[in-house]
Amino acid sequence: MSEYVITCCSTADMSRQFMEDNKIPFAMFHYQLDGKEFEDDLYTSITPEAFYKKISDGAQPVTSQINVEGYISLFEPILKQGRDVLHLTLSSGISGSINSANIARAQLLEDYPDRRIAVVDSLAASSGYGLLVTQALENQRAGMSLEENVSWLEANRNKLHHWFFSTDLTSYIRGGRVSKTAGFVGRVLNICPLLNVNSEGKLIPRSKIRGKKQVIAEIVKRMEEHARDGHDYSGKCYISQSACLEDAKQVARLVEEKFPGLDGKVLINNIGTVIGSHTGPGTVALFFWGDERTL
């Protein structure tokens, strides 16, 4: 059995330190800002504060997915080392990047017929995608083969919950996720939409909550309703946030209070430049393992 390498994309919204510590090669999405193109390089070339300030000041970044050549550049050096690849992609319900990954896979296997490349649709986004990558690593370290790991990920990926809320509707209105009329009413009434990712990996609005305090309580309530083993949940919990760290910390404090058996402290990450181009500032996302996600 040959060694395999777990890879992912920048949109897993984990820190560069996490990627380096765990030796995870990753492909970078791109975005355009102020007329220039940038790589989603995990905040190496811009700080989160500077990025979200530009959006708050009126900038409207445009994102682009990874092309076939980008995935070939990610996979081929690993194959040349005589190792196989297990790649997790951003949810197909959000991006078509999995199609480019599969085309790259087919092309490379013609040149490296003795190697294996598995492409897994995470059906996840941001640090929920990152949490699935973390689990893939743990599975590998526990001795799972590439095939066993793929089977486990595909069988369990819909047990990974994603819940989001936003206190700033500007980018949601610009992107068409919230209509201008609903956005106007939402601002007047201080509405914070609560969304989640469904079983097809698509972002779905679920509730309209009035006020930040209420939506913070509600997002933790959703974890209480869905977490594996309820308040005895002993898995990991990740949060990602866009320029609203104090809100994220408040959610983390409530989670740690309600779930004392967590596997470590709640990990708070920044929402990256590509996902953040669509959410804008003011979004908090909560990720944990629970019951099966449904439509």
CSV table of C-alpha atoms in Angstrom, one decimal:
chain,number,residue,atom,x,y,z
A,1,MET,CA,0.0,0.0,0.0
A,2,SER,CA,1.6,3.3,-1.1
A,3,GLU,CA,1.6,6.5,0.9
A,4,TYR,CA,-1.1,9.0,0.1
A,5,VAL,CA,-1.2,12.8,0.6
A,6,ILE,CA,-4.3,14.7,1.6
A,7,THR,CA,-4.8,17.9,-0.3
A,8,CYS,CA,-7.5,20.6,-0.4
A,9,CYS,CA,-8.2,24.2,-1.6
A,10,SER,CA,-7.7,27.5,0.0
A,11,THR,CA,-11.4,27.8,0.6
A,12,ALA,CA,-11.2,25.4,3.6
A,13,ASP,CA,-10.4,28.7,5.5
A,14,MET,CA,-7.8,27.2,7.8
A,15,SER,CA,-4.7,29.2,8.7
A,16,ARG,CA,-1.4,28.9,6.8
A,17,GLN,CA,0.1,27.6,10.0
A,18,PHE,CA,-2.4,24.7,10.1
A,19,MET,CA,-1.6,23.8,6.5
A,20,GLU,CA,2.2,23.9,7.1
A,21,ASP,CA,2.0,22.0,10.4
A,22,ASN,CA,0.0,19.3,8.8
A,23,LYS,CA,1.9,19.3,5.5
A,24,ILE,CA,-1.2,19.8,3.4
A,25,PRO,CA,-0.6,21.0,-0.1
A,26,PHE,CA,-3.4,23.3,-1.3
A,27,ALA,CA,-4.6,24.9,-4.5
A,28,MET,CA,-5.5,28.6,-4.4
A,29,PHE,CA,-8.7,30.2,-5.7
A,30,HIS,CA,-8.3,33.7,-7.1
A,31,TYR,CA,-10.1,37.0,-6.7
A,32,GLN,CA,-10.0,40.5,-8.3
A,33,LEU,CA,-10.0,43.6,-6.1
A,34,ASP,CA,-9.4,47.2,-7.2
A,35,GLY,CA,-8.8,46.0,-10.8
A,36,LYS,CA,-6.0,43.6,-9.8
A,37,GLU,CA,-6.0,39.8,-9.5
A,38,PHE,CA,-4.8,38.1,-6.3
A,39,GLU,CA,-4.4,34.5,-5.0
A,40,ASP,CA,-6.5,33.4,-2.0
A,41,ASP,CA,-3.2,32.8,-0.2
A,42,LEU,CA,-4.5,32.5,3.4
A,43,TYR,CA,-3.9,36.2,4.1
A,44,THR,CA,-0.2,36.2,3.2
A,45,SER,CA,-0.5,39.2,0.9
A,46,ILE,CA,-3.3,41.1,2.7
A,47,THR,CA,-4.5,41.1,6.3
A,48,PRO,CA,-8.2,40.2,7.1
A,49,GLU,CA,-8.6,43.7,8.5
A,50,ALA,CA,-7.4,45.4,5.3
A,51,PHE,CA,-9.5,43.1,3.1
A,52,TYR,CA,-12.8,43.6,4.9
A,53,LYS,CA,-12.2,47.4,5.2
A,54,LYS,CA,-11.9,47.6,1.5
A,55,ILE,CA,-15.3,45.9,1.2
A,56,SER,CA,-16.8,48.1,3.8
A,57,ASP,CA,-15.5,51.1,1.9
A,58,GLY,CA,-17.3,49.9,-1.3
A,59,ALA,CA,-15.0,47.5,-3.1
A,60,GLN,CA,-16.7,44.6,-4.7
A,61,PRO,CA,-14.3,41.7,-5.2
A,62,VAL,CA,-14.9,39.1,-7.9
A,63,THR,CA,-13.8,35.5,-7.4
A,64,SER,CA,-12.7,32.8,-9.8
A,65,GLN,CA,-12.3,29.1,-9.2
A,66,ILE,CA,-9.2,26.9,-9.7
A,67,ASN,CA,-8.7,25.8,-13.3
A,68,VAL,CA,-7.5,22.4,-14.6
A,69,GLU,CA,-3.8,23.6,-14.7
A,70,GLY,CA,-4.0,24.7,-11.1
A,71,TYR,CA,-5.0,21.2,-10.0
A,72,ILE,CA,-2.4,19.6,-12.2
A,73,SER,CA,0.2,21.8,-10.5
A,74,LEU,CA,-1.1,20.6,-7.1
A,75,PHE,CA,-1.3,16.9,-7.9
A,76,GLU,CA,1.6,16.2,-10.2
A,77,PRO,CA,4.5,16.8,-7.8
A,78,ILE,CA,3.0,14.3,-5.4
A,79,LEU,CA,2.6,11.7,-8.1
A,80,LYS,CA,6.2,12.2,-9.2
A,81,GLN,CA,7.2,11.3,-5.6
A,82,GLY,CA,5.5,7.9,-6.0
A,83,ARG,CA,2.7,8.9,-3.7
A,84,ASP,CA,-1.1,9.0,-4.2
A,85,VAL,CA,-3.6,11.9,-3.7
A,86,LEU,CA,-6.8,12.2,-1.7
A,87,HIS,CA,-8.2,15.6,-2.6
A,88,LEU,CA,-11.2,17.2,-1.0
A,89,THR,CA,-12.9,20.0,-2.9
A,90,LEU,CA,-15.1,22.9,-2.0
A,91,SER,CA,-18.8,21.9,-2.1
A,92,SER,CA,-20.1,21.3,-5.6
A,93,GLY,CA,-23.2,23.2,-4.4
A,94,ILE,CA,-21.2,26.4,-4.2
A,95,SER,CA,-18.5,26.0,-6.8
A,96,GLY,CA,-17.7,24.0,-10.0
A,97,SER,CA,-14.1,23.5,-9.0
A,98,ILE,CA,-14.6,19.8,-8.6
A,99,ASN,CA,-15.1,19.5,-12.3
A,100,SER,CA,-11.7,21.0,-13.0
A,101,ALA,CA,-10.2,18.7,-10.3
A,102,ASN,CA,-11.7,15.6,-12.0
A,103,ILE,CA,-10.5,16.7,-15.5
A,104,ALA,CA,-7.0,17.1,-14.0
A,105,ARG,CA,-7.2,13.7,-12.4
A,106,ALA,CA,-8.2,12.0,-15.7
A,107,GLN,CA,-5.3,13.7,-17.6
A,108,LEU,CA,-2.7,12.9,-15.0
A,109,LEU,CA,-3.7,9.2,-14.7
A,110,GLU,CA,-3.0,8.8,-18.3
A,111,ASP,CA,0.6,9.8,-17.6
A,112,TYR,CA,0.8,8.1,-14.2
A,113,PRO,CA,-1.3,4.9,-14.6
A,114,ASP,CA,0.2,3.3,-11.5
A,115,ARG,CA,-0.9,6.1,-9.2
A,116,ARG,CA,-4.2,6.9,-7.6
A,117,ILE,CA,-6.0,10.2,-7.3
A,118,ALA,CA,-9.3,10.3,-5.4
A,119,VAL,CA,-11.4,13.5,-5.6
A,120,VAL,CA,-14.0,13.9,-2.9
A,121,ASP,CA,-16.8,16.5,-2.9
A,122,SER,CA,-16.7,17.9,0.6
A,123,LEU,CA,-20.3,19.3,0.4
A,124,ALA,CA,-18.8,21.8,2.8
A,125,ALA,CA,-17.4,25.3,2.8
A,126,SER,CA,-15.1,27.6,4.9
A,127,SER,CA,-13.9,26.0,8.1
A,128,GLY,CA,-16.6,23.3,7.9
A,129,TYR,CA,-14.6,22.2,4.9
A,130,GLY,CA,-11.5,22.6,7.1
A,131,LEU,CA,-13.1,20.4,9.8
A,132,LEU,CA,-13.6,17.7,7.2
A,133,VAL,CA,-10.0,18.0,6.1
A,134,THR,CA,-9.0,17.7,9.8
A,135,GLN,CA,-11.0,14.5,10.1
A,136,ALA,CA,-9.4,13.1,6.9
A,137,LEU,CA,-6.0,13.6,8.5
A,138,GLU,CA,-7.1,11.9,11.7
A,139,ASN,CA,-8.4,9.0,9.7
A,140,GLN,CA,-5.2,8.7,7.9
A,141,ARG,CA,-3.1,8.8,11.1
A,142,ALA,CA,-5.4,6.1,12.5
A,143,GLY,CA,-4.3,3.8,9.7
A,144,MET,CA,-7.1,4.2,7.1
A,145,SER,CA,-6.1,3.4,3.6
A,146,LEU,CA,-6.9,5.9,0.8
A,147,GLU,CA,-10.0,3.8,-0.2
A,148,GLU,CA,-11.2,3.5,3.4
A,149,ASN,CA,-10.8,7.2,4.0
A,150,VAL,CA,-12.7,8.1,0.9
A,151,SER,CA,-15.5,5.7,1.9
A,152,TRP,CA,-15.7,7.2,5.4
A,153,LEU,CA,-15.7,10.8,4.2
A,154,GLU,CA,-18.4,10.2,1.7
A,155,ALA,CA,-20.5,8.3,4.2
A,156,ASN,CA,-20.1,11.0,6.9
A,157,ARG,CA,-19.7,14.3,5.2
A,158,ASN,CA,-23.4,15.2,5.6
A,159,LYS,CA,-23.1,14.8,9.4
A,160,LEU,CA,-20.9,17.9,9.4
A,161,HIS,CA,-23.1,20.9,10.2
A,162,HIS,CA,-22.6,24.5,9.0
A,163,TRP,CA,-24.6,27.3,10.5
A,164,PHE,CA,-24.1,30.9,9.5
A,165,PHE,CA,-25.4,34.3,10.5
A,166,SER,CA,-24.7,37.8,9.3
A,167,THR,CA,-25.1,41.2,10.9
A,168,ASP,CA,-24.3,43.0,7.7
A,169,LEU,CA,-26.5,42.3,4.7
A,170,THR,CA,-24.6,44.5,2.2
A,171,SER,CA,-22.7,41.8,0.4
A,172,TYR,CA,-25.6,39.4,0.5
A,173,ILE,CA,-27.7,42.0,-1.3
A,174,ARG,CA,-25.0,42.7,-3.9
A,175,GLY,CA,-24.7,39.0,-4.6
A,176,GLY,CA,-28.4,38.5,-4.9
A,177,ARG,CA,-28.8,36.2,-1.9
A,178,VAL,CA,-31.0,38.8,-0.3
A,179,SER,CA,-33.3,41.0,-2.4
A,180,LYS,CA,-32.9,44.8,-2.2
A,181,THR,CA,-36.4,45.1,-0.7
A,182,ALA,CA,-35.7,42.4,1.9
A,183,GLY,CA,-32.4,43.9,2.6
A,184,PHE,CA,-33.9,47.3,3.2
A,185,VAL,CA,-36.5,45.9,5.6
A,186,GLY,CA,-33.9,43.7,7.3
A,187,ARG,CA,-31.7,46.8,8.0
A,188,VAL,CA,-34.6,48.8,9.4
A,189,LEU,CA,-35.7,45.9,11.6
A,190,ASN,CA,-32.2,44.8,12.5
A,191,ILE,CA,-32.7,41.3,11.0
A,192,CYS,CA,-29.8,38.9,11.0
A,193,PRO,CA,-30.5,35.9,8.7
A,194,LEU,CA,-29.5,32.5,9.9
A,195,LEU,CA,-28.5,30.0,7.1
A,196,ASN,CA,-27.0,26.6,6.8
A,197,VAL,CA,-25.6,24.2,4.2
A,198,ASN,CA,-28.0,21.5,3.2
A,199,SER,CA,-27.3,17.9,2.1
A,200,GLU,CA,-26.5,19.1,-1.5
A,201,GLY,CA,-23.8,21.4,-0.2
A,202,LYS,CA,-25.9,24.5,-0.9
A,203,LEU,CA,-26.3,27.6,1.3
A,204,ILE,CA,-29.9,27.8,2.4
A,205,PRO,CA,-31.6,30.7,4.4
A,206,ARG,CA,-33.4,29.1,7.4
A,207,SER,CA,-34.6,31.9,9.8
A,208,LYS,CA,-34.8,35.6,10.2
A,209,ILE,CA,-33.7,36.6,13.7
A,210,ARG,CA,-34.1,40.1,15.0
A,211,GLY,CA,-31.0,41.4,16.7
A,212,LYS,CA,-27.4,40.2,17.3
A,213,LYS,CA,-28.0,38.9,20.8
A,214,GLN,CA,-30.9,36.7,19.6
A,215,VAL,CA,-29.1,35.3,16.6
A,216,ILE,CA,-26.0,34.4,18.7
A,217,ALA,CA,-28.3,32.5,21.1
A,218,GLU,CA,-30.1,30.9,18.2
A,219,ILE,CA,-27.0,29.6,16.4
A,220,VAL,CA,-25.9,27.9,19.6
A,221,LYS,CA,-29.4,26.5,20.0
A,222,ARG,CA,-29.1,24.9,16.6
A,223,MET,CA,-25.9,23.1,17.8
A,224,GLU,CA,-27.8,21.9,20.9
A,225,GLU,CA,-30.5,20.5,18.6
A,226,HIS,CA,-28.2,18.8,16.1
A,227,ALA,CA,-24.8,18.0,17.8
A,228,ARG,CA,-23.8,14.3,18.1
A,229,ASP,CA,-24.7,13.1,21.6
A,230,GLY,CA,-26.3,16.4,22.5
A,231,HIS,CA,-24.7,18.3,25.3
A,232,ASP,CA,-22.3,15.4,25.7
A,233,TYR,CA,-20.8,16.2,22.3
A,234,SER,CA,-17.1,15.4,22.4
A,235,GLY,CA,-15.9,16.3,18.9
A,236,LYS,CA,-14.2,19.4,17.6
A,237,CYS,CA,-15.9,22.7,17.0
A,238,TYR,CA,-14.7,25.3,14.5
A,239,ILE,CA,-15.9,28.9,13.9
A,240,SER,CA,-15.0,31.2,11.1
A,241,GLN,CA,-15.7,34.9,11.0
A,242,SER,CA,-15.3,38.0,8.8
A,243,ALA,CA,-14.2,41.1,10.7
A,244,CYS,CA,-16.5,40.4,13.7
A,245,LEU,CA,-14.1,38.6,16.1
A,246,GLU,CA,-16.0,39.6,19.2
A,247,ASP,CA,-19.2,38.1,17.9
A,248,ALA,CA,-17.3,34.9,17.1
A,249,LYS,CA,-15.8,34.8,20.6
A,250,GLN,CA,-19.2,35.2,22.2
A,251,VAL,CA,-20.5,32.2,20.2
A,252,ALA,CA,-17.4,30.3,21.2
A,253,ARG,CA,-18.0,31.1,24.9
A,254,LEU,CA,-21.6,29.9,24.7
A,255,VAL,CA,-20.6,26.7,22.9
A,256,GLU,CA,-17.9,25.9,25.5
A,257,GLU,CA,-20.4,26.6,28.3
A,258,LYS,CA,-23.0,24.3,26.8
A,259,PHE,CA,-20.7,21.5,25.7
A,260,PRO,CA,-18.0,21.0,28.4
A,261,GLY,CA,-16.7,17.8,26.7
A,262,LEU,CA,-15.5,19.4,23.5
A,263,ASP,CA,-12.3,18.1,22.0
A,264,GLY,CA,-10.2,21.2,22.8
A,265,LYS,CA,-11.2,24.8,22.7
A,266,VAL,CA,-13.4,26.1,19.9
A,267,LEU,CA,-11.0,27.1,17.1
A,268,ILE,CA,-11.8,30.5,15.5
A,269,ASN,CA,-10.5,31.1,12.0
A,270,ASN,CA,-10.9,34.0,9.5
A,271,ILE,CA,-13.2,33.6,6.6
A,272,GLY,CA,-10.9,33.7,3.7
A,273,THR,CA,-10.8,36.2,0.8
A,274,VAL,CA,-12.8,34.1,-1.6
A,275,ILE,CA,-15.7,33.0,0.7
A,276,GLY,CA,-15.4,36.5,2.3
A,277,SER,CA,-15.9,38.2,-1.1
A,278,HIS,CA,-19.4,36.8,-1.0
A,279,THR,CA,-20.2,37.2,2.7
A,280,GLY,CA,-18.6,40.5,3.3
A,281,PRO,CA,-17.9,41.5,6.9
A,282,GLY,CA,-20.2,40.6,9.8
A,283,THR,CA,-20.6,36.8,9.2
A,284,VAL,CA,-20.0,34.2,11.8
A,285,ALA,CA,-20.1,30.5,10.9
A,286,LEU,CA,-20.3,27.5,13.3
A,287,PHE,CA,-19.2,24.0,12.4
A,288,PHE,CA,-19.7,20.7,14.4
A,289,TRP,CA,-20.5,17.0,13.9
A,290,GLY,CA,-24.1,16.0,14.3
A,291,ASP,CA,-27.1,14.2,12.9
A,292,GLU,CA,-27.5,13.7,9.1
A,293,ARG,CA,-28.0,17.0,7.2
A,294,THR,CA,-31.2,17.1,5.3
A,295,LEU,CA,-32.9,19.4,2.8
